[in-house]
Short mmCIF file of C-alpha atoms in Angstrom, two decimals:
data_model
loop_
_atom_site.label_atom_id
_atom_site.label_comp_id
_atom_site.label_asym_id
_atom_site.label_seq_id
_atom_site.Cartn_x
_atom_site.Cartn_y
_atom_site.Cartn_z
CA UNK A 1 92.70 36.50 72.26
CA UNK A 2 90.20 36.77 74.60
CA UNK A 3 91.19 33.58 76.38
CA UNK A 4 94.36 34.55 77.51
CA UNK A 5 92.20 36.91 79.78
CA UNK A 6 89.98 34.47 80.84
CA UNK A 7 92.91 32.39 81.73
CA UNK A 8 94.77 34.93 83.93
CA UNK A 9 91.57 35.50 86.31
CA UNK A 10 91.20 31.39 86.94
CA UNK A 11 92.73 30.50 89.67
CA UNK A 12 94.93 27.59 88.23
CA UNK A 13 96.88 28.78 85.22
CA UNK A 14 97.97 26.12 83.01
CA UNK A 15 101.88 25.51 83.59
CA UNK A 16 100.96 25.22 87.32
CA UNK A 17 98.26 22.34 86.93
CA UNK A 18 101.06 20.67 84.81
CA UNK A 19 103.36 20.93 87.39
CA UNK A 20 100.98 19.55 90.38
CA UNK A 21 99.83 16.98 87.56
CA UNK A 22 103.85 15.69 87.51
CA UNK A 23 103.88 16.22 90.90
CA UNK A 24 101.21 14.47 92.13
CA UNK A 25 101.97 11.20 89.62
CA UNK A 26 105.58 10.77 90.90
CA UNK A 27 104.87 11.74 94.78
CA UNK A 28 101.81 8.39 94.21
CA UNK A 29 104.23 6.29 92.05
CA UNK A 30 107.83 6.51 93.09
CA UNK A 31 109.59 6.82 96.89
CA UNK A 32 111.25 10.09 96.53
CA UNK A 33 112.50 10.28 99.91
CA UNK A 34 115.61 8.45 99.61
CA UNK A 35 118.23 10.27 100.97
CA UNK A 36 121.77 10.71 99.55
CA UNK A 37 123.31 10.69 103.32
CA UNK A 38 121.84 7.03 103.06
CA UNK A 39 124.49 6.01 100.17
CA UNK A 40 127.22 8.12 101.92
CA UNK A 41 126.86 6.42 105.29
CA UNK A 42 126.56 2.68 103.02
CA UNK A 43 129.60 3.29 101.27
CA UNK A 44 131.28 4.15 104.43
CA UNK A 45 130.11 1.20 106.56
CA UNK A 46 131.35 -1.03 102.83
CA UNK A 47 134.25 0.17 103.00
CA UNK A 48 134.99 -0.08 106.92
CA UNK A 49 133.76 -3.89 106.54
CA UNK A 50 136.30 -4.63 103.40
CA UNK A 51 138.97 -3.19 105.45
CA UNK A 52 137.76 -5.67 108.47
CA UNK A 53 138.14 -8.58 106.17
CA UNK A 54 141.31 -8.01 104.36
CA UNK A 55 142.67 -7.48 107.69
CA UNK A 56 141.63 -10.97 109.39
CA UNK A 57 142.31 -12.49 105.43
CA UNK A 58 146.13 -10.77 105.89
CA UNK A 59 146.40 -12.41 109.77
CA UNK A 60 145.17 -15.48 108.19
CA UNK A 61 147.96 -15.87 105.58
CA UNK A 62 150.69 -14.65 107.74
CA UNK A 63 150.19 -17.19 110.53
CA UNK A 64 149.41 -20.18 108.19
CA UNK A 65 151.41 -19.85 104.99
CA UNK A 66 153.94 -16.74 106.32
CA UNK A 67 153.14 -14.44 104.39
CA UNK A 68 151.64 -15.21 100.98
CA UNK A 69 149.32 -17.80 99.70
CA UNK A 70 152.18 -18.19 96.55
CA UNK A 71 154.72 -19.27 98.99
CA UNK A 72 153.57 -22.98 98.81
CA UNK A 73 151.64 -25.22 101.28
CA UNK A 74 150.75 -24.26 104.53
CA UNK A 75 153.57 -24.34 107.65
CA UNK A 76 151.84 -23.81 110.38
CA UNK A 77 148.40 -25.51 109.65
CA UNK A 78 146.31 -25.35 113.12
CA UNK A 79 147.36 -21.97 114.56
CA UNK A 80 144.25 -20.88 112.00
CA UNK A 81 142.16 -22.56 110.26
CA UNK A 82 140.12 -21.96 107.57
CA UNK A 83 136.61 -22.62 109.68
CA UNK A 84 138.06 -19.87 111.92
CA UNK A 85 138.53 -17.73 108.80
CA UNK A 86 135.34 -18.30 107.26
CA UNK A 87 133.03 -17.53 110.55
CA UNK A 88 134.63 -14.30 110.94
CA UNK A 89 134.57 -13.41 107.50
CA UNK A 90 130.74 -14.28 107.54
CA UNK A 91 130.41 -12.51 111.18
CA UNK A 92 132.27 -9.57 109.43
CA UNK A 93 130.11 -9.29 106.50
CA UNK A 94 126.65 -9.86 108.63
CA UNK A 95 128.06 -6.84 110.84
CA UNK A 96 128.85 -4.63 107.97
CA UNK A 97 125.26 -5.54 105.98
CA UNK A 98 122.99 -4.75 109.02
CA UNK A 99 124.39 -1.37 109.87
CA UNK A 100 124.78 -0.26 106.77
CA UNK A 101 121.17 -1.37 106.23
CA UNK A 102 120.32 0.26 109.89
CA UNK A 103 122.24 3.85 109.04
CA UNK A 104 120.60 4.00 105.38
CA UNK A 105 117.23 3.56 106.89
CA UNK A 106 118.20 6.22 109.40
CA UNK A 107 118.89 8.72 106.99
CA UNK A 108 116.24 8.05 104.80
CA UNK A 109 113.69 7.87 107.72
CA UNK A 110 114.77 11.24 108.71
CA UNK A 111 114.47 12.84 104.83
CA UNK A 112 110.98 11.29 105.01
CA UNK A 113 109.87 13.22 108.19
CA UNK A 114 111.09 16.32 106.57
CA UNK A 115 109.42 15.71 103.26
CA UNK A 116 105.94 15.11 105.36
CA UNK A 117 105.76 11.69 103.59
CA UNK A 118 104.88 8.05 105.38
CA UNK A 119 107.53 5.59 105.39
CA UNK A 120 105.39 2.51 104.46
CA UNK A 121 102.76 3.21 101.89
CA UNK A 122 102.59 1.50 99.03
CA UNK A 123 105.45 2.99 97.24
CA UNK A 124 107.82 1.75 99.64
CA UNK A 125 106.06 -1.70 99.40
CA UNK A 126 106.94 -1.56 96.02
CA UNK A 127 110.50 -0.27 95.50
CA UNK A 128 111.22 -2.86 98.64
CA UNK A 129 109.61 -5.80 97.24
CA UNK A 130 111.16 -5.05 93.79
CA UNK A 131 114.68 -4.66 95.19
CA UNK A 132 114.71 -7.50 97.74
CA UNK A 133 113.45 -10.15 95.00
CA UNK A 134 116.58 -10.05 93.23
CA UNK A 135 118.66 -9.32 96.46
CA UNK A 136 117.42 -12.49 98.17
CA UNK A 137 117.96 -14.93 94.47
CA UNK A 138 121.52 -13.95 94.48
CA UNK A 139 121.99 -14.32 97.86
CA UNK A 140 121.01 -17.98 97.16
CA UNK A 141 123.29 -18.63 94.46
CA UNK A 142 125.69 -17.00 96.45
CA UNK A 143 125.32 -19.21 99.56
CA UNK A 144 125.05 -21.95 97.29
CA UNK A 145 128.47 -21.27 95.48
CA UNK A 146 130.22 -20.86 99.06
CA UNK A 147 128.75 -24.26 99.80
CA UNK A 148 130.63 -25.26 97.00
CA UNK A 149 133.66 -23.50 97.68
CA UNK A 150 133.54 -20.85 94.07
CA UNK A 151 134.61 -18.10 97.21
CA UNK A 152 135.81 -16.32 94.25
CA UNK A 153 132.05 -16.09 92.81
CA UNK A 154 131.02 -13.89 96.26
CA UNK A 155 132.23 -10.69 95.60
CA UNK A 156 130.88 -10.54 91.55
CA UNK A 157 127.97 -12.07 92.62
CA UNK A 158 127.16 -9.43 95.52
CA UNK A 159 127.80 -6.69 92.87
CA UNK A 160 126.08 -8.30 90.04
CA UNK A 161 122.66 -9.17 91.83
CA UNK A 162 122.77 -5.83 93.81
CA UNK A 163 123.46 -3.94 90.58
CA UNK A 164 120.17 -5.93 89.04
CA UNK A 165 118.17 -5.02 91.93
CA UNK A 166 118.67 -0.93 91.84
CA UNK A 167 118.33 -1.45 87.63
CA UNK A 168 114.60 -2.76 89.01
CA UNK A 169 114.13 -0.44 91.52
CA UNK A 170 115.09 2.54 89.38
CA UNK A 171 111.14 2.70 88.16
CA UNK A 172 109.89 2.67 91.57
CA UNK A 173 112.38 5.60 93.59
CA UNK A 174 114.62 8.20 92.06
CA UNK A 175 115.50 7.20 88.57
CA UNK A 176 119.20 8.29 88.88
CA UNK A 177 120.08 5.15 91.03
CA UNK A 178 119.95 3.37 88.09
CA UNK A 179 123.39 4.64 87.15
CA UNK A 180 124.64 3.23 90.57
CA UNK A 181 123.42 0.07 89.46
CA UNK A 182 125.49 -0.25 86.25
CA UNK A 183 128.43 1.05 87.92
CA UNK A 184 128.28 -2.39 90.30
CA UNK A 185 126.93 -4.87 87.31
CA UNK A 186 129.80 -2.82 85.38
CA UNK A 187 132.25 -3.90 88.27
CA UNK A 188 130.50 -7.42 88.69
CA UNK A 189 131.49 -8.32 85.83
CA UNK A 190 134.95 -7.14 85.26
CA UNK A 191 135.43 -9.15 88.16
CA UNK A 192 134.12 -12.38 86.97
CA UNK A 193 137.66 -11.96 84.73
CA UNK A 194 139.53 -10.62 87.60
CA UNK A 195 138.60 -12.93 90.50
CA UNK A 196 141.56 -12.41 92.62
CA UNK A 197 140.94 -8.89 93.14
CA UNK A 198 137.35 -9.67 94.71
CA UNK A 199 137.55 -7.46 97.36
CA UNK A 200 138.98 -4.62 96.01
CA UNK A 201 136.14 -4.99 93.13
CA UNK A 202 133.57 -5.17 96.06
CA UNK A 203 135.13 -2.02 97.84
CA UNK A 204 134.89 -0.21 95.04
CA UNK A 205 131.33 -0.88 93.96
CA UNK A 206 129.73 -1.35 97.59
CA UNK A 207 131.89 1.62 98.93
CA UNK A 208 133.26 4.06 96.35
CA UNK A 209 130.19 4.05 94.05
CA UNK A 210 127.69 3.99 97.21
CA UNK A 211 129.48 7.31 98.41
CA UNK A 212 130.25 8.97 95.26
CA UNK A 213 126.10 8.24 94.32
CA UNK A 214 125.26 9.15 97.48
CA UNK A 215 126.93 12.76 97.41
CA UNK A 216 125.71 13.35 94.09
CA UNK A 217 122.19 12.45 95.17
CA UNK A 218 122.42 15.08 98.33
CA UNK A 219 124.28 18.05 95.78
CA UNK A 220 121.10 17.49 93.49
CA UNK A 221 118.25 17.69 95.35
CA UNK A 222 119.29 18.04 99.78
CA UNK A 223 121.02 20.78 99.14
CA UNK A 224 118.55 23.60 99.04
CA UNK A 225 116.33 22.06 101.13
CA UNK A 226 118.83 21.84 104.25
CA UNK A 227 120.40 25.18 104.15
CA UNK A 228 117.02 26.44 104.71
CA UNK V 1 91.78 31.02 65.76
CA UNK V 2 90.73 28.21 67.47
CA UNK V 3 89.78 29.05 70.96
CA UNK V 4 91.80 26.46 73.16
CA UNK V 5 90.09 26.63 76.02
CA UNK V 6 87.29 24.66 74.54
CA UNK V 7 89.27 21.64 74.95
CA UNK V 8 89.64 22.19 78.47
CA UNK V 9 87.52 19.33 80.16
CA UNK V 10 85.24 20.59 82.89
CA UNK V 11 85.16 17.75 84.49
CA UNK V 12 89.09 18.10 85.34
CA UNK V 13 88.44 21.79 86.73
CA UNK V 14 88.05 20.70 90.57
CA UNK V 15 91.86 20.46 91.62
CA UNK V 16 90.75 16.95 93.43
CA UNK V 17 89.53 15.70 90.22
CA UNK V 18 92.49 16.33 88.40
CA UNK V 19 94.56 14.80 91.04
CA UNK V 20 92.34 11.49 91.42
CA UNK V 21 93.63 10.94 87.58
CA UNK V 22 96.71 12.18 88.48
CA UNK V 23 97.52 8.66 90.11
CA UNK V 24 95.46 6.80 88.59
CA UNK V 25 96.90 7.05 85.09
CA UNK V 26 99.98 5.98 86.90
CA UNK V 27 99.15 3.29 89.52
CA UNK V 28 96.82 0.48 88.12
CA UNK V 29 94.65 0.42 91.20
CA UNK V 30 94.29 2.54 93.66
CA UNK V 31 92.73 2.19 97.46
CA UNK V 32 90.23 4.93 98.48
CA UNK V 33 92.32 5.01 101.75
CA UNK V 34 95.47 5.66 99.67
CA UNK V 35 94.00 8.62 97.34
CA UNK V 36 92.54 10.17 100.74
CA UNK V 37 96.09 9.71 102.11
CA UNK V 38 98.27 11.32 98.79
CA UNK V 39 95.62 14.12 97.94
CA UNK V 40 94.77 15.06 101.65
CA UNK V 41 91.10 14.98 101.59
CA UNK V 42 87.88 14.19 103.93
CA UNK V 43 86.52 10.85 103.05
CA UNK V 44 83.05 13.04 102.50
CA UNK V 45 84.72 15.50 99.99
CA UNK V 46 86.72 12.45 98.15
CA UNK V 47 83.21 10.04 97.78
CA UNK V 48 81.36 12.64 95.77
CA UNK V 49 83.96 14.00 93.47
CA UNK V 50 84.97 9.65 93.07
CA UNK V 51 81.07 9.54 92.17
CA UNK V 52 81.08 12.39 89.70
CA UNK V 53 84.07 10.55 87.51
CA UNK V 54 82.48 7.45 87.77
CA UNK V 55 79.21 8.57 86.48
CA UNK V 56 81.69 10.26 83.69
CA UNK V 57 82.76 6.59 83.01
CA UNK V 58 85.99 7.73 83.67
CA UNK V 59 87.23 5.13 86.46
CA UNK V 60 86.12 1.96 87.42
CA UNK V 61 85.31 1.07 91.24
CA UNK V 62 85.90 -2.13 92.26
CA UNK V 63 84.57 -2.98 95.70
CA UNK V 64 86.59 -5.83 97.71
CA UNK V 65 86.84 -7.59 101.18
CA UNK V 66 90.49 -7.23 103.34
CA UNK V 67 88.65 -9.69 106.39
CA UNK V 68 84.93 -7.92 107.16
CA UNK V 69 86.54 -4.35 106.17
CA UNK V 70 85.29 -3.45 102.82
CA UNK V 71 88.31 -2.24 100.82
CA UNK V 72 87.06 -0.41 97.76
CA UNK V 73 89.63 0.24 95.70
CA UNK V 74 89.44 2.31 91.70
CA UNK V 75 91.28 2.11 88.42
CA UNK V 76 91.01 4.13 84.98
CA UNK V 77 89.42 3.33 82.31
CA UNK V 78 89.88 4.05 78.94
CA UNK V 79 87.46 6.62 78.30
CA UNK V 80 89.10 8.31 81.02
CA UNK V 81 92.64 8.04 80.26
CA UNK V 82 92.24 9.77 77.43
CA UNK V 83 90.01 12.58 78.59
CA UNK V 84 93.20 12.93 80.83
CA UNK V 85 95.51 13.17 78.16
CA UNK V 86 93.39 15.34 75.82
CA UNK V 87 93.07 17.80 78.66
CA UNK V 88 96.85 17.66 79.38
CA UNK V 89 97.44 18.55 75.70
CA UNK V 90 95.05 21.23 75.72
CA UNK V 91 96.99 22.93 78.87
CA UNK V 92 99.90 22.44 77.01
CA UNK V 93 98.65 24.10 73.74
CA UNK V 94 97.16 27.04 75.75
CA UNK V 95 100.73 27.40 77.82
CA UNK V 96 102.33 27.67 73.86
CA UNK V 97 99.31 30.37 73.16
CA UNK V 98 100.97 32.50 75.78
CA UNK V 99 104.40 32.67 74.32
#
């Protein structure tokens, strides 16, 4: 046994090489600064922005058909219109993408400084590149359909192509946001059957899941680190 | 009883070493910019130990252009990804020893 002796007087015992071994492999292959304040903050600007839209969708209604679309054509056509309706609907959701983009990056920026890591290196790279390829296909089928008129195709296919893209960039950050990602294709898709309830669908996914993920994320591994 | 240290490679002893496979078996190729960066070491320090697991024949350098700057960047080869994982077993197997 004369090993185990020799072992105890080197100055890296085994289980702690293995650790820096792990370490080291997922600190050079995955982006483990993502914060979970990041999905909070998301969720919340999702779920401000849905509220924006049913809002000026509600106004819309009431002034043109008086109350709801089932109460037959249109009575006072010209008060709104739908141009008007779609431009602020498009302003709305351009609003509500860039700060939630803005306040996830915040968070996340912040996490990073903590963590002593860089914000671009090539992990980054990767886990962006990976998660804006799908991100910016859908998008295009999702212009595409508006241009069309399918409006009813927006909100499953925001959920279904964003769920897609954190599936993909599971391999490249923390592997948990997977889960988030079938939540929304989970979602996406029970919407494709449920297409009146679009923005409900998208609330939930974009804001419920991106808060409930996002607290889950901090609880796991913020907690410690910022009671300190 | 086999001793299990015997396994051990010597090569992997120097913590830098060990790390340099680290991310290699991981990331297909590697700058020497980037392993400087993630293991926190002089450019001096990192050339000789890269040398030493070359002449091992346990990474391949590849040596590239980005403009006039030379960008050399390294990979693993076979020979070396499986000293790697021979040498992770035999930590493993000594870390059951203890028990």
């Amino acid at each position: 046994m004369f090993y185990k002796v020799l072992f105890m007087d080197s100055q890296h015992p085994p289980l702690e090489t293995l650790q820096d071994i792990k370490r080291i492999m997922e600190r050079s292959s995955r982006f483990i600064s993502l914060s979970g304040w990041s999905g909070i903050s998301a969720g919340i600007c999702a779920l401000v922005g849905a509220w924006a839209a049913q809002h000026r969708i509600n106004s819309y209604v009431q002034t043109v058909y008086g109350g709801s679309f089932d109460s037959g054509r249109p009575r006072h056509y010209g008060l709104d219109t739908p141009a008007a309706l779609y431009n602020d609907l498009f302003l709305i959701a351009a609003i509500t993408f860039t700060t939630a983009f803005i306040s996830a990056f915040i968070f996340t920026w912040i996490r990073s400084r903590r963590n002593g890591t860089r914000l671009w290196d090539r992990t980054v790279q990767r886990l962006a590149w990976n998660t804006m390829l799908p991100m910016v296909v859908g998008g295009l089928v999702i212009l595409k359909a508006m241009e069309m008129e399918y409006f009813e195709l927006v909100a499953p296919g925001c959920l279904i192509f964003y769920g897609l893209a954190l599936v993909n960039a599971s391999k490249y950050t923390l592997g948990e946001i997977r889960y988030l990602g079938y939540g929304q294709l989970i979602l996406g898709i029970i919407n494709l059957w449920a297409v009146r309830g679009g923005l409900y669908f998208w609330a939930a996914g974009f804001g419920v899941l991106h808060i409930l993920y996002g607290a889950i994320m901090w609880w796991r591994y913020e907690r410690k680190s910022s009671s300190q | 009883m086999k001793n299990p240290i015997e396994n051990l490679n010597k090569i992997f002893d120097s913590r830098i070493r060990m790390g340099v496979m680290s991310i290699l078996v991981v990331n297909e190729e590697v700058s020497f910019n980037d392993l400087k960066q993630m293991l926190d070491v002089t450019d001096g320090n990192l050339a000789s130990h890269m040398v030493n697991l070359e002449e091992n024949g346990y990474i391949k350098v590849h040596k590239g252009f980005i403009g006039r700057k030379t960008n050399t960047t390294y990979s693993i080869t076979r020979a070396g990804e499986k000293a790697f994982k021979d040498h992770i077993e035999a930590l493993e197997n000594m870390i059951k020893g203890m028990k």
